[in-house]
Amino acid sequence: MTTRWSRKDLLGLRELSAEEINFILETTDAFKQVGTREIKKVPALRGKTLVNFFVEPSTRTRTSFELAAFRLSADVINISATTSSLTKGETLKDTARNLEALHADVLVLRHSSAGAPQFLGNRLKASVINAGDGAHEHPTQALLDLYTIREKRGKIAGLHVVIIGDILFSRVARSNIFGLVKLGARVTLVGPSTLVPREFEKLGVEVSHKIDDVLPNADVVNLLRIQHERQREEYFPGIDEYTRFFGLTKERAKLLKPDCLIMHPGPINRGVEIDSEVADGLQSVILDQVTNGLAVRMAVLYLCGGIATT
Amino acid sequence: MKNEKQSSSPGVPIMDADGIRRALQRIAHEIIERDPQLAQIVLAGIPSRGVEIAKRIAEFIRGIEKIDIDTGIIDVAMHRDDVGTRPELPVVRASKLPVPLEERTVIIVDDVLYTGRTARAAMDAINSFGRPARIQLAALIDRGHRELPIRADYVGKNLPTAANEKVRVRIGSSNEPDGVWLIKE
């Protein structure tokens, strides 16, 4: 492969080419290997300072980035919404400028507003990594999903990937759609019409509201959590109703092909979007996703944080 | 430095395919002569040309002594000392070494030995896999200009160069013959 990496920011998958996405996935192979060494730490970002700036709560993404940074020998500061001056009325830009005055080299940002990472990436010398912005994009989650599919099935092009659940409010779904379509997968979105509107077809995917019709020809199912925190109105009658029509129950899982992968970005609502037996079953790669998430984030931090930014 | 840019000018021929074959065959003989415990050796190639050179040396040793030598891949990108100074980054390959490395002799294999910084990074990378009994260095070309206290144990050809010259190595290409050229800037 002759492509080289030259971006300082990772804002979303929409702006990346298929070659750039594949470049990150190949780099991830190298960093996944580091996790199997006797010393699981490399000096790639030694002397660099990484700021985990999480304006929205998150445990798994933040700790994954933190461990990734440790394994690259970077120094890490964690700032959350409750401990930052954002609660005292400081603007996002001022907070970030203060971080840069401390010579932070990489800013990992989670924010409730779509576009916040781009706003900062355009203004700061530091690398900005989007760790989820509103209902817009969550690029590292989609990259780890792509990596897991490629690892388990050996390819992505030509596979039928079914994303089920709260698509409307899901940045995970959006980033996955951009990545999967660019790499040549067939994508079907499934959920109630209020959460999976037909407008999504414009992104090059299919939309279905009947899960039982779609499951038998899926190669991968990716289940999304119902985002209670983002729903201001009632989009479906109730949780029981959702499980009855769209949950991956034990019975419904029997419709799947034996080699179909079951994925979930976590945290799982057991008994809501997925039954416990299915989440812990042989087809589930949910914990592989967690392991691969660490390697993907090491690769992204190495690439964006490792290039000259002058 | 590794990653010499491919140049359109052919440059001065230094070695042809036969010359490379003879040099690697001689290195294989030297390794056999110097190390009685061949089974303990690991030839760790630095991508991409070092991996091909390691493979060929292993084949020569197999041909001479009828013994299979372990080979591995050691990518040094994440152990380099020039972090944050390059505008673009090449792809990093997964490293692969047989473990445990204790009691073993790891021979780092590269195409061109120049400043020594790649060899230093490779030693650092190998140590994160474990603690080999010893680490040695083999290079097809030693062009001088060391910036670190490093020397090669096995050298295919010593090639005096000026700092503004480049050494181009082609080995293992599917459609073009092997060779080494010196390119003047």
Coordinates of C-alpha atoms in Angstrom, one line a residue:
Chain A
M1 CA 0.0 0.0 0.0
T2 CA 1.4 3.4 -1.0
T3 CA -1.0 5.7 0.8
R4 CA 0.5 7.7 3.7
W5 CA -1.3 9.4 6.6
S6 CA -1.2 13.2 6.8
R7 CA -4.2 14.3 8.9
K8 CA -3.8 15.8 12.4
D9 CA -7.5 15.4 13.3
L10 CA -10.0 12.5 13.2
L11 CA -13.4 14.2 13.0
G12 CA -15.5 11.6 11.3
L13 CA -15.6 8.8 8.7
R14 CA -17.6 10.9 6.2
E15 CA -14.5 12.9 5.3
L16 CA -12.1 9.9 5.0
S17 CA -11.5 8.0 1.8
A18 CA -11.7 4.2 1.7
E19 CA -7.9 4.1 1.4
E20 CA -7.5 6.2 4.6
I21 CA -9.9 3.9 6.5
N22 CA -8.0 0.8 5.3
F23 CA -4.8 2.5 6.3
I24 CA -6.1 2.9 9.9
L25 CA -7.3 -0.7 9.9
E26 CA -3.8 -1.9 8.8
T27 CA -2.1 0.2 11.4
T28 CA -4.4 -1.3 14.0
D29 CA -3.0 -4.8 13.2
A30 CA 0.4 -3.6 14.3
F31 CA -0.9 -2.0 17.5
K32 CA -3.0 -5.0 18.4
Q33 CA 0.2 -7.1 18.3
V34 CA 1.7 -4.8 21.0
G35 CA -1.0 -6.0 23.4
T36 CA 0.5 -9.6 23.2
R37 CA 4.1 -8.5 24.0
E38 CA 5.7 -9.0 27.4
I39 CA 6.0 -5.3 27.7
K40 CA 2.7 -3.9 26.3
K41 CA 4.0 -0.3 26.0
V42 CA 5.8 1.4 23.1
P43 CA 7.5 4.8 23.1
A44 CA 5.6 6.1 20.1
L45 CA 4.1 9.2 21.8
R46 CA 6.7 9.6 24.6
G47 CA 6.7 13.2 25.8
K48 CA 3.4 14.1 24.3
T49 CA 0.5 15.2 26.4
L50 CA -3.0 14.0 25.8
V51 CA -6.1 15.6 27.2
N52 CA -9.3 13.5 27.5
F53 CA -11.9 16.2 27.4
F54 CA -15.3 14.7 28.0
V55 CA -18.1 17.2 28.2
E56 CA -20.6 14.3 28.1
P57 CA -20.4 11.3 30.5
S58 CA -18.6 8.2 29.3
T59 CA -16.6 5.5 31.0
R60 CA -15.7 2.9 28.4
T61 CA -14.6 5.3 25.6
R62 CA -12.7 7.5 28.0
T63 CA -10.9 4.6 29.7
S64 CA -10.1 3.0 26.3
F65 CA -8.5 6.2 25.1
E66 CA -6.7 6.6 28.4
L67 CA -5.2 3.1 28.3
A68 CA -4.4 3.5 24.6
A69 CA -2.4 6.7 25.5
F70 CA -0.6 4.9 28.3
R71 CA 0.4 2.1 26.0
L72 CA 1.9 4.8 23.7
S73 CA 3.8 6.4 26.6
A74 CA 1.9 9.7 26.4
D75 CA 0.9 11.6 29.6
V76 CA -2.8 11.9 30.1
I77 CA -5.1 14.4 31.8
N78 CA -8.8 13.7 32.2
I79 CA -11.3 16.5 32.3
S80 CA -15.0 15.9 32.6
A81 CA -17.9 18.3 32.4
T82 CA -18.4 18.5 36.1
T83 CA -14.7 19.3 36.9
S84 CA -14.2 21.8 34.1
S85 CA -15.0 25.5 34.1
L86 CA -17.7 24.9 31.4
T87 CA -20.1 24.8 34.4
K88 CA -18.8 28.3 35.3
G89 CA -19.7 29.7 31.9
E90 CA -16.4 29.4 30.1
T91 CA -16.9 28.9 26.3
L92 CA -15.6 25.7 24.7
K93 CA -13.1 27.7 22.7
D94 CA -11.6 29.4 25.8
T95 CA -11.3 26.1 27.7
A96 CA -9.6 24.6 24.7
R97 CA -7.2 27.6 24.3
N98 CA -6.3 27.2 27.9
L99 CA -5.5 23.5 27.3
E100 CA -3.3 24.5 24.4
A101 CA -1.5 27.1 26.5
L102 CA -0.5 24.1 28.6
H103 CA 1.0 22.5 25.5
A104 CA -1.4 19.7 25.1
D105 CA -0.6 17.8 21.9
V106 CA -3.7 15.7 21.5
L107 CA -7.3 16.6 22.5
V108 CA -9.8 13.7 22.7
L109 CA -13.2 15.4 22.7
R110 CA -16.6 14.1 23.6
H111 CA -19.3 16.8 23.3
S112 CA -23.1 17.0 23.1
S113 CA -23.0 19.4 20.2
A114 CA -22.4 18.0 16.7
G115 CA -19.5 19.8 15.0
A116 CA -17.7 20.7 18.3
P117 CA -14.5 18.7 17.3
Q118 CA -14.4 20.3 13.9
F119 CA -14.7 23.7 15.5
L120 CA -11.7 23.1 17.7
G121 CA -9.7 21.1 15.1
N122 CA -9.9 24.1 12.8
R123 CA -8.6 26.5 15.5
L124 CA -6.1 24.5 17.4
K125 CA -2.6 23.4 16.6
A126 CA -3.2 20.3 18.7
S127 CA -4.6 17.1 17.1
V128 CA -8.3 16.7 17.8
I129 CA -9.9 13.3 18.0
N130 CA -13.7 13.1 18.0
A131 CA -14.9 10.7 20.7
G132 CA -18.5 11.3 19.9
D133 CA -20.2 14.6 19.1
G134 CA -24.0 14.8 19.6
A135 CA -25.9 12.6 17.2
H136 CA -23.3 13.2 14.5
E137 CA -20.3 10.9 14.5
H138 CA -18.3 8.5 16.7
P139 CA -15.5 7.5 14.3
T140 CA -13.4 5.3 16.6
Q141 CA -16.4 3.2 17.5
A142 CA -17.1 2.6 13.8
L143 CA -13.5 1.9 13.1
L144 CA -13.4 -0.8 15.8
D145 CA -16.6 -2.3 14.4
L146 CA -15.1 -2.4 10.9
Y147 CA -11.9 -3.8 12.3
T148 CA -13.8 -6.6 14.2
I149 CA -15.8 -7.5 11.1
R150 CA -12.6 -7.6 8.9
E151 CA -10.8 -9.7 11.6
K152 CA -13.7 -12.2 12.0
R153 CA -14.8 -12.5 8.4
G154 CA -11.6 -11.6 6.5
K155 CA -13.3 -8.9 4.5
I156 CA -15.9 -6.2 4.5
A157 CA -16.9 -5.7 0.9
G158 CA -19.9 -7.7 -0.1
L159 CA -21.1 -8.5 3.4
H160 CA -24.6 -7.7 4.5
V161 CA -24.5 -5.6 7.7
V162 CA -27.8 -5.0 9.6
I163 CA -27.9 -2.2 12.1
I164 CA -30.8 -2.4 14.4
G165 CA -32.3 0.1 16.8
D166 CA -32.1 3.8 17.5
I167 CA -30.6 5.0 14.2
L168 CA -32.0 8.5 14.3
F169 CA -30.1 9.5 17.5
S170 CA -27.1 7.3 17.0
R171 CA -23.7 8.7 16.1
V172 CA -22.4 5.1 16.1
A173 CA -24.8 4.2 13.3
R174 CA -23.9 7.3 11.3
S175 CA -20.2 6.6 11.4
N176 CA -20.8 2.9 10.7
I177 CA -22.9 3.7 7.7
F178 CA -20.2 6.0 6.2
G179 CA -17.5 3.5 6.8
L180 CA -19.4 0.4 5.7
V181 CA -20.7 2.0 2.5
K182 CA -17.2 3.3 1.5
L183 CA -15.7 -0.2 2.0
G184 CA -18.4 -1.8 -0.1
A185 CA -20.7 -3.5 2.4
R186 CA -24.5 -3.8 1.9
V187 CA -26.1 -2.0 4.8
T188 CA -29.7 -2.4 6.1
L189 CA -31.1 -0.3 8.9
V190 CA -33.9 -1.8 11.0
G191 CA -36.1 -0.2 13.6
P192 CA -39.4 1.6 14.2
S193 CA -40.2 4.1 11.5
T194 CA -39.9 6.9 14.0
L195 CA -36.3 6.0 14.8
V196 CA -35.4 4.7 11.3
P197 CA -36.8 7.2 8.8
R198 CA -36.6 6.6 5.0
E199 CA -34.4 9.6 4.6
F200 CA -31.4 7.4 5.5
E201 CA -31.7 5.7 2.1
K202 CA -30.0 8.8 0.7
L203 CA -26.8 7.6 2.4
G204 CA -26.8 4.5 0.2
V205 CA -28.4 2.0 2.6
E206 CA -31.6 0.1 2.8
V207 CA -34.3 0.7 5.4
S208 CA -36.7 -2.0 6.8
H209 CA -39.2 -2.0 9.6
K210 CA -39.6 -5.8 9.7
I211 CA -36.7 -7.4 11.5
D212 CA -37.8 -11.0 10.9
D213 CA -37.5 -10.5 7.1
V214 CA -34.0 -9.2 7.3
L215 CA -32.2 -11.4 9.9
P216 CA -32.0 -14.6 7.8
N217 CA -29.7 -13.0 5.2
A218 CA -27.5 -10.9 7.5
D219 CA -23.8 -11.5 7.8
V220 CA -23.4 -9.1 10.7
V221 CA -26.0 -7.6 13.1
N222 CA -25.0 -4.5 15.0
L223 CA -27.5 -3.8 17.9
L224 CA -27.7 -0.2 19.2
R225 CA -28.7 0.8 22.6
I226 CA -31.9 2.9 23.0
Q227 CA -30.6 6.4 23.8
H228 CA -33.0 7.4 26.5
E229 CA -30.9 10.5 27.2
R230 CA -31.4 11.9 23.7
Q231 CA -35.1 11.4 23.4
R232 CA -37.2 14.3 24.3
E233 CA -40.4 12.9 23.0
E234 CA -41.9 9.4 22.9
Y235 CA -40.7 7.7 19.7
F236 CA -42.1 4.3 20.5
P237 CA -44.9 3.2 22.9
G238 CA -42.6 1.5 25.5
I239 CA -39.6 -0.7 26.2
D240 CA -41.6 -4.0 26.2
E241 CA -43.1 -3.1 22.9
Y242 CA -39.7 -2.3 21.5
T243 CA -38.3 -5.7 22.6
R244 CA -41.3 -7.5 21.2
F245 CA -40.8 -5.9 17.7
F246 CA -37.1 -5.3 17.4
G247 CA -35.2 -7.0 20.3
L248 CA -32.8 -9.8 19.4
T249 CA -34.5 -12.4 21.6
K250 CA -33.4 -16.0 21.9
E251 CA -36.1 -17.1 19.5
R252 CA -35.4 -14.5 17.0
A253 CA -31.6 -15.3 17.0
K254 CA -32.5 -18.7 15.6
L255 CA -33.3 -16.9 12.3
L256 CA -29.7 -15.9 11.9
K257 CA -27.1 -17.8 9.8
P258 CA -24.7 -19.8 12.0
D259 CA -21.7 -17.6 11.0
C260 CA -23.5 -14.3 11.5
L261 CA -21.7 -12.0 13.9
I262 CA -23.6 -10.3 16.7
M263 CA -22.1 -6.9 17.7
H264 CA -23.1 -4.2 20.2
P265 CA -21.2 -1.0 21.1
G266 CA -22.2 -1.3 24.7
P267 CA -23.4 -0.7 27.3
I268 CA -25.9 -3.5 26.8
N269 CA -29.4 -3.3 28.1
R270 CA -29.9 -7.0 28.7
G271 CA -33.4 -8.1 28.0
V272 CA -34.2 -4.9 26.0
E273 CA -32.4 -4.8 22.6
I274 CA -30.7 -8.2 23.2
D275 CA -31.3 -11.3 25.4
S276 CA -28.6 -12.3 27.8
E277 CA -28.1 -15.8 26.2
V278 CA -27.6 -14.1 22.8
A279 CA -25.2 -11.5 24.1
D280 CA -23.1 -14.2 25.8
G281 CA -23.5 -16.7 22.9
L282 CA -20.9 -18.1 20.5
Q283 CA -21.9 -15.7 17.7
S284 CA -21.3 -12.7 20.0
V285 CA -18.1 -10.6 19.4
I286 CA -19.0 -7.9 21.9
L287 CA -15.9 -8.4 24.0
D288 CA -13.7 -8.6 20.9
Q289 CA -15.0 -5.2 20.1
V290 CA -13.7 -3.9 23.4
T291 CA -10.2 -5.4 22.8
N292 CA -10.1 -4.1 19.3
G293 CA -11.3 -0.7 20.5
L294 CA -8.0 -0.3 22.4
A295 CA -5.9 -1.2 19.4
V296 CA -7.9 1.1 17.0
R297 CA -7.5 4.0 19.4
M298 CA -3.7 3.4 19.7
A299 CA -3.5 3.5 15.9
V300 CA -5.6 6.7 15.7
L301 CA -3.6 8.4 18.4
Y302 CA -0.3 7.3 16.9
L303 CA -1.3 8.5 13.4
C304 CA -2.9 11.9 14.3
G305 CA -0.6 12.6 17.3
G306 CA 2.6 11.4 15.6
I307 CA 2.7 13.7 12.6
A308 CA 4.3 17.1 12.5
T309 CA 1.6 19.8 13.2
T310 CA 3.5 22.9 12.3
Chain B
M1 CA 18.0 6.2 6.9
K2 CA 15.4 3.7 5.7
N3 CA 12.6 4.5 3.2
E4 CA 14.9 5.9 0.6
K5 CA 12.7 7.5 -2.0
Q6 CA 12.5 5.8 -5.3
S7 CA 14.2 8.0 -7.9
S8 CA 13.6 8.1 -11.6
S9 CA 17.4 8.4 -12.4
P10 CA 18.9 4.9 -12.4
G11 CA 22.1 5.9 -10.5
V12 CA 25.4 4.1 -10.5
P13 CA 25.0 0.3 -10.3
I14 CA 26.7 -1.1 -7.2
M15 CA 25.5 -4.7 -7.1
D16 CA 23.4 -6.9 -9.5
A17 CA 21.3 -9.9 -8.6
D18 CA 24.3 -12.2 -8.6
G19 CA 26.3 -9.9 -6.4
I20 CA 23.4 -9.8 -3.9
R21 CA 23.1 -13.6 -4.0
R22 CA 26.8 -14.1 -3.3
A23 CA 26.8 -11.5 -0.5
L24 CA 23.9 -13.1 1.3
Q25 CA 25.3 -16.6 0.8
R26 CA 28.6 -15.4 2.4
I27 CA 26.6 -13.9 5.3
A28 CA 24.9 -17.3 5.8
H29 CA 28.3 -19.0 5.9
E30 CA 29.6 -16.4 8.5
I31 CA 26.5 -16.9 10.7
I32 CA 27.0 -20.7 10.6
E33 CA 30.7 -20.4 11.4
R34 CA 30.3 -17.9 14.2
D35 CA 27.4 -19.5 16.0
P36 CA 27.5 -23.2 16.8
Q37 CA 23.9 -23.2 18.1
L38 CA 22.0 -22.5 14.9
A39 CA 18.7 -23.6 16.3
Q40 CA 18.7 -20.7 18.7
I41 CA 19.0 -18.0 16.0
V42 CA 16.1 -15.8 15.0
L43 CA 16.5 -13.7 11.9
A44 CA 14.3 -10.6 12.4
G45 CA 13.8 -8.6 9.3
I46 CA 12.9 -4.9 9.2
P47 CA 10.1 -4.3 6.7
S48 CA 9.9 -4.4 3.9
R49 CA 13.3 -5.3 2.3
G50 CA 14.9 -6.6 5.5
V51 CA 12.1 -9.2 5.7
E52 CA 13.0 -10.5 2.2
I53 CA 16.7 -10.5 3.0
A54 CA 16.2 -12.4 6.2
K55 CA 14.1 -15.0 4.3
R56 CA 16.9 -15.5 1.8
I57 CA 19.7 -15.9 4.4
A58 CA 17.5 -18.5 6.1
E59 CA 17.1 -20.3 2.8
F60 CA 20.9 -20.4 2.3
I61 CA 21.5 -21.7 5.8
R62 CA 18.9 -24.4 5.2
G63 CA 20.6 -25.3 2.0
I64 CA 24.0 -25.6 3.6
E65 CA 23.3 -27.1 7.1
K66 CA 19.8 -28.7 6.5
I67 CA 18.3 -26.8 9.4
D68 CA 15.3 -24.5 9.5
I69 CA 16.1 -21.1 11.1
D70 CA 13.3 -19.1 12.7
T71 CA 12.5 -15.8 11.0
G72 CA 10.5 -12.9 12.3
I73 CA 9.4 -9.3 11.4
I74 CA 10.3 -6.3 13.6
D75 CA 8.7 -3.1 12.6
V76 CA 10.4 -0.2 14.3
A77 CA 8.0 2.7 13.4
M78 CA 6.5 2.9 16.9
H79 CA 10.0 2.9 18.5
R80 CA 11.5 5.7 16.4
D81 CA 13.0 8.8 18.0
D82 CA 11.6 11.3 15.5
V83 CA 8.0 11.5 16.7
G84 CA 6.1 14.6 15.6
T85 CA 8.7 15.7 13.0
R86 CA 7.3 14.1 9.9
P87 CA 4.4 15.6 7.9
E88 CA 3.1 12.1 6.9
L89 CA 3.4 8.6 8.2
P90 CA 3.9 5.3 6.4
V91 CA 1.9 2.3 7.4
V92 CA 3.2 0.3 10.4
R93 CA 3.4 -3.5 10.0
A94 CA 2.7 -5.9 12.8
S95 CA 5.8 -7.3 14.4
K96 CA 6.2 -11.0 14.7
L97 CA 8.8 -12.8 16.7
P98 CA 8.9 -16.4 18.1
V99 CA 8.6 -16.2 21.9
P100 CA 10.0 -16.6 24.5
L101 CA 13.3 -15.0 23.3
E102 CA 15.3 -16.0 26.4
E103 CA 18.4 -18.0 25.4
R104 CA 18.0 -17.0 21.8
T105 CA 20.2 -15.0 19.4
V106 CA 18.2 -12.4 17.5
I107 CA 19.9 -11.1 14.3
I108 CA 18.3 -7.8 13.1
V109 CA 18.3 -7.8 9.3
D110 CA 18.1 -4.6 7.3
D111 CA 18.9 -3.5 3.7
V112 CA 21.0 -0.4 4.4
L113 CA 22.8 0.5 7.6
Y114 CA 23.2 4.3 7.8
T115 CA 22.8 6.4 10.9
G116 CA 22.1 3.5 13.2
R117 CA 18.9 4.9 14.4
T118 CA 16.7 2.2 12.9
A119 CA 18.9 -0.5 14.5
R120 CA 18.6 1.2 17.9
A121 CA 14.8 1.3 17.5
A122 CA 14.8 -2.3 16.5
M123 CA 16.8 -3.3 19.6
D124 CA 14.3 -1.4 21.7
A125 CA 11.4 -3.2 20.0
I126 CA 12.9 -6.6 20.4
N127 CA 13.4 -6.0 24.2
S128 CA 9.6 -5.4 24.5
F129 CA 9.2 -9.0 23.5
G130 CA 11.5 -10.3 26.1
R131 CA 15.3 -10.6 26.9
P132 CA 17.2 -12.5 24.2
A133 CA 20.7 -13.9 25.1
R134 CA 22.2 -11.6 22.5
I135 CA 21.2 -9.2 19.6
Q136 CA 23.3 -9.0 16.4
L137 CA 22.9 -6.9 13.3
A138 CA 23.2 -7.9 9.6
A139 CA 22.9 -5.4 6.7
L140 CA 23.3 -5.9 2.9
I141 CA 24.9 -2.4 2.6
D142 CA 26.9 -0.4 5.2
R143 CA 27.1 3.1 3.8
G144 CA 28.7 4.7 6.9
H145 CA 27.7 8.1 8.6
R146 CA 26.7 6.6 11.9
E147 CA 25.0 8.8 14.5
L148 CA 25.0 6.2 17.3
P149 CA 27.6 3.8 18.6
I150 CA 26.4 0.9 16.5
R151 CA 28.2 -1.5 14.2
A152 CA 27.0 -4.5 12.1
D153 CA 28.1 -8.0 12.8
Y154 CA 27.5 -9.1 9.2
V155 CA 27.8 -6.9 6.2
G156 CA 27.2 -7.7 2.5
K157 CA 29.1 -4.7 1.2
N158 CA 30.8 -1.7 2.6
L159 CA 29.9 1.3 0.5
P160 CA 31.6 4.6 1.1
T161 CA 29.1 7.4 0.4
A162 CA 28.6 11.1 0.7
A163 CA 25.7 12.4 2.9
N164 CA 23.9 13.8 -0.2
E165 CA 23.9 10.5 -2.0
K166 CA 21.2 7.9 -1.7
V167 CA 21.4 4.1 -1.8
R168 CA 18.6 2.3 -3.6
V169 CA 18.0 -1.4 -3.0
R170 CA 15.6 -3.5 -5.0
I171 CA 15.0 -7.0 -3.8
G172 CA 12.1 -9.4 -4.2
S173 CA 10.3 -7.4 -6.8
S174 CA 8.0 -9.7 -8.9
N175 CA 8.9 -8.1 -12.2
E176 CA 12.3 -6.4 -11.9
P177 CA 15.7 -7.9 -11.2
D178 CA 17.4 -7.3 -7.8
G179 CA 20.0 -4.7 -7.6
V180 CA 21.7 -1.9 -5.6
W181 CA 22.4 1.6 -7.0
L182 CA 24.1 4.7 -5.7
I183 CA 22.2 7.9 -6.6
K184 CA 23.8 11.3 -6.6
E185 CA 21.5 14.2 -5.7

